[in-house]
């Protein structure tokens, strides 16, 4: 197919209006990188809807949920008013909807959709029962192996992608002896699926094509179909879109970015689009070219074109994309050590971020394979404290999920096996129990000496961890029920887990567990027979949910993107590093490793043709990676070391850089090139140390470096380094009038610097699940006790509390996910049950609830709100409810500034003073194990008043000196606190 003279080339988005309004008939939108392809499609869909086409009659298809969500947002933004109905979906979701509708029309339930591992398991069970005589001799010994099961499952998937049934496969296998058993097996496999009411992902699209092709079709009908990234469709997906659409189909593609051939994508879908449409509808497609790139400047675009120049000419080669008007650059460097490559990339990212003010999220390091450079790169980034997600990171690798896995391993492994010992050791030393190393070793010696089992050891030596012993002793929770039920059993049984959930410094644990439970719930919907042990075993092996569907990192964090070349598609950055570009890795020129060679299903002939096709795919991958950048592309590679065998820089470096030999690239840059000022104090000190240790620097420079390092008064102020603003004043924070509270006094007493940053400057979001939980529980207790007080009772009942809990939860609970809402609700119910089962106040009756108390102390107005005031024979007693599981010591409670203030203020409150003297004040901890009530020592009232006056004086004087304590370990500001040696660089 060639571009005709009638093809409409649009060089400016302002000229799109006419093309967008022309909505009927088949259309092919060819778009270069950054030319607004997705924006064009969003405007087209909005135009259809505004023209009166119901949204449910417009199918908008793309390949990932991320792309579908982005497209749907763009469409919604362009509509004059919100419209109901789905506007964008993935191919598999679309196919699922069609198949579900088709089966419903036939009065049958939708088959269960299998995951990849479930499909391999089914194929393996069928192969184990095959007649060996039906298979070639080379395959007969492998029939019961997982290796052949995976190969055959992949072959079946490729057949589905190309709409190849057993009859057609039989024709294709006619002259291939190694395929002779596959047509019969494919038929038996499909029969087995039908008998079990199951369907695989490839078969889902095939089934959707059959339902959509039937006349009359039981599936949904659509007036218009819009497809993004059409160059990545498989033949089955392209057929589905075309059958559903009829004549009104708009597809958008950039043939140079067709990079998913290994998943069955066929570039012929784009190249032959006009021929197929002409044959199927009798209409010649309109061709629209988007040729003005808004992202890729000339230098980067020229580099990308050189990379794909050797590929066979096609539609992409005929599309003359105009570059973006801003400047750009492409560089290529070859290092002699992999560690040098990683260190330089990390240093350059740090320099661009600090000195260039480029956000980390606007930079990316992309690699072809996760198995080579990433560990070294991650270490280099971590040394510089550069936040990043490794491209090879899986959900199972997160410490929160590893913890769950270790509990399962400890329960399901043989008691004295190395796996069991390693798992329990990690639990003892890890965040769940957090034992010191010496204590862990002592327990291990004790176990061997007394010949104890793990549960016996834990019960005898770690009494508060008895629930863990019970889990290890009886593993049926991990091996019997559905995985999600096993997880919640562990959650309910282990109070230690809830402590981790509530730890503000471990917010990523909450997010990881939320992601994990959603994964388990999706799995349970498909198959309730898969246990938690089965799931974790498959996940560790990489066969299931290797990449989490939801990120468990904070979305507002500025993080460097470290990802694979394929995953970077659809993203854009200011700077892109294409790292580890070596032959054999990128391009991946290895021979096709699949035993059954499913690539031959596409009609490829000889081995040389397959290698050339593969190399063309790799060139397109290089083009796609390069054109992610707006300003700068940096290629890096490492030559082979003496002991590392054959390794040479990728052939792509030369055309990317526009040179003819590697010698023209010049020497690789160093971590601290001459003329570049140090970025940080650590950087400056490191350079001085290197100077002292380098004999080539000369005697005088080395002595000068040593003198600066030894000088305690050296000018190490952070303001001398790039990106650091001038230090502001510590004064002026407090205004003319202030009002303090006992909670402020407690925080200031803990650390004045933490107080001013958190309470006065709001430098951290103090909201947390624990604060929300405490607020809801206090509301429930207040409403329950109000009802009891009105009824003349001393306190409420659990029936009252549950009623008020239901109302408060409905109105206020939002812990992020339904799973977390449920977990916190159970915690609230547990707290209320414990409180009302053994009410700490006995028969005392309340005289006030949630009463505001005020007092002037140290010349400052103080105010607070007491939860409850009870009348006792000796006077009034002040109660403060606490929702934490971790109470203070009796000593700390006896000197509590909060209780002391309540006692002082209550004595000065006219109405309360009339009820009698203040006889006591208590903290109530219903969730605490053991003691629930922690009293204040009334004889220490004068001491508390002096302490509050001292706090008021310190705040008025704006004394924000840091105070070191055990709380520093979890402080949000430790990294910028001058009280800690490892943080002074940032704090100066």
PDB file of C-alpha atoms in Angstrom, residues 61 91-92 94-100 102-103 159-164 199 201-221 234-245:
ATOM      1  CA  UNK A  61     -10.243   0.184  21.593  1.00  0.00           C
ATOM      2  CA  UNK A  91      -9.254  -5.359  23.303  1.00  0.00           C
ATOM      3  CA  UNK A  92      -9.565  -8.158  25.838  1.00  0.00           C
ATOM      4  CA  UNK A  94     -14.105  -5.600  24.682  1.00  0.00           C
ATOM      5  CA  UNK A  95     -13.895  -9.232  23.590  1.00  0.00           C
ATOM      6  CA  UNK A  96     -14.999 -10.384  27.044  1.00  0.00           C
ATOM      7  CA  UNK A  97     -18.091  -8.176  26.808  1.00  0.00           C
ATOM      8  CA  UNK A  98     -19.014  -9.549  23.398  1.00  0.00           C
ATOM      9  CA  UNK A  99     -18.523 -13.164  24.477  1.00  0.00           C
ATOM     10  CA  UNK A 100     -20.460 -12.642  27.697  1.00  0.00           C
ATOM     11  CA  UNK A 102     -23.257 -13.922  23.219  1.00  0.00           C
ATOM     12  CA  UNK A 103     -23.434 -16.654  25.821  1.00  0.00           C
ATOM     13  CA  UNK A 159      -2.748 -20.042  16.660  1.00  0.00           C
ATOM     14  CA  UNK A 160      -5.566 -18.122  18.331  1.00  0.00           C
ATOM     15  CA  UNK A 161      -3.924 -14.798  17.502  1.00  0.00           C
ATOM     16  CA  UNK A 162      -3.884 -15.740  13.820  1.00  0.00           C
ATOM     17  CA  UNK A 163      -7.379 -17.348  13.826  1.00  0.00           C
ATOM     18  CA  UNK A 164      -5.886 -20.729  12.991  1.00  0.00           C
ATOM     19  CA  UNK A 199     -11.719 -20.101  27.932  1.00  0.00           C
ATOM     20  CA  UNK A 201      -7.179 -15.214  26.639  1.00  0.00           C
ATOM     21  CA  UNK A 202      -6.426 -16.019  23.012  1.00  0.00           C
ATOM     22  CA  UNK A 203      -9.629 -17.980  22.628  1.00  0.00           C
ATOM     23  CA  UNK A 204     -11.564 -15.054  24.064  1.00  0.00           C
ATOM     24  CA  UNK A 205     -10.821 -12.944  20.974  1.00  0.00           C
ATOM     25  CA  UNK A 206     -11.480 -15.881  18.636  1.00  0.00           C
ATOM     26  CA  UNK A 207     -14.858 -16.486  20.289  1.00  0.00           C
ATOM     27  CA  UNK A 208     -15.670 -12.775  20.069  1.00  0.00           C
ATOM     28  CA  UNK A 209     -14.931 -12.783  16.327  1.00  0.00           C
ATOM     29  CA  UNK A 210     -17.292 -15.748  15.859  1.00  0.00           C
ATOM     30  CA  UNK A 211     -20.115 -14.105  17.820  1.00  0.00           C
ATOM     31  CA  UNK A 212     -19.627 -10.761  16.045  1.00  0.00           C
ATOM     32  CA  UNK A 213     -19.517 -12.466  12.605  1.00  0.00           C
ATOM     33  CA  UNK A 214     -22.763 -14.401  13.099  1.00  0.00           C
ATOM     34  CA  UNK A 215     -25.822 -13.046  11.310  1.00  0.00           C
ATOM     35  CA  UNK A 216     -27.851 -12.077  13.136  1.00  0.00           C
ATOM     36  CA  UNK A 217     -25.198 -11.490  15.743  1.00  0.00           C
ATOM     37  CA  UNK A 218     -26.151 -11.949  19.400  1.00  0.00           C
ATOM     38  CA  UNK A 219     -23.345  -9.570  20.363  1.00  0.00           C
ATOM     39  CA  UNK A 220     -23.642  -5.825  20.805  1.00  0.00           C
ATOM     40  CA  UNK A 221     -23.759  -3.751  17.637  1.00  0.00           C
ATOM     41  CA  UNK A 234      -2.846  -9.285  16.059  1.00  0.00           C
ATOM     42  CA  UNK A 235      -4.749 -10.604  13.032  1.00  0.00           C
ATOM     43  CA  UNK A 236      -7.532 -11.771  15.375  1.00  0.00           C
ATOM     44  CA  UNK A 237      -7.841  -8.346  17.015  1.00  0.00           C
ATOM     45  CA  UNK A 238      -7.836  -6.572  13.674  1.00  0.00           C
ATOM     46  CA  UNK A 239     -10.508  -8.951  12.414  1.00  0.00           C
ATOM     47  CA  UNK A 240     -12.627  -8.337  15.517  1.00  0.00           C
ATOM     48  CA  UNK A 241     -12.485  -4.550  15.084  1.00  0.00           C
ATOM     49  CA  UNK A 242     -13.309  -4.755  11.389  1.00  0.00           C
ATOM     50  CA  UNK A 243     -16.208  -7.211  11.831  1.00  0.00           C
ATOM     51  CA  UNK A 244     -17.782  -5.140  14.601  1.00  0.00           C
ATOM     52  CA  UNK A 245     -17.311  -1.859  12.725  1.00  0.00           C
TER      53      UNK A 245
END
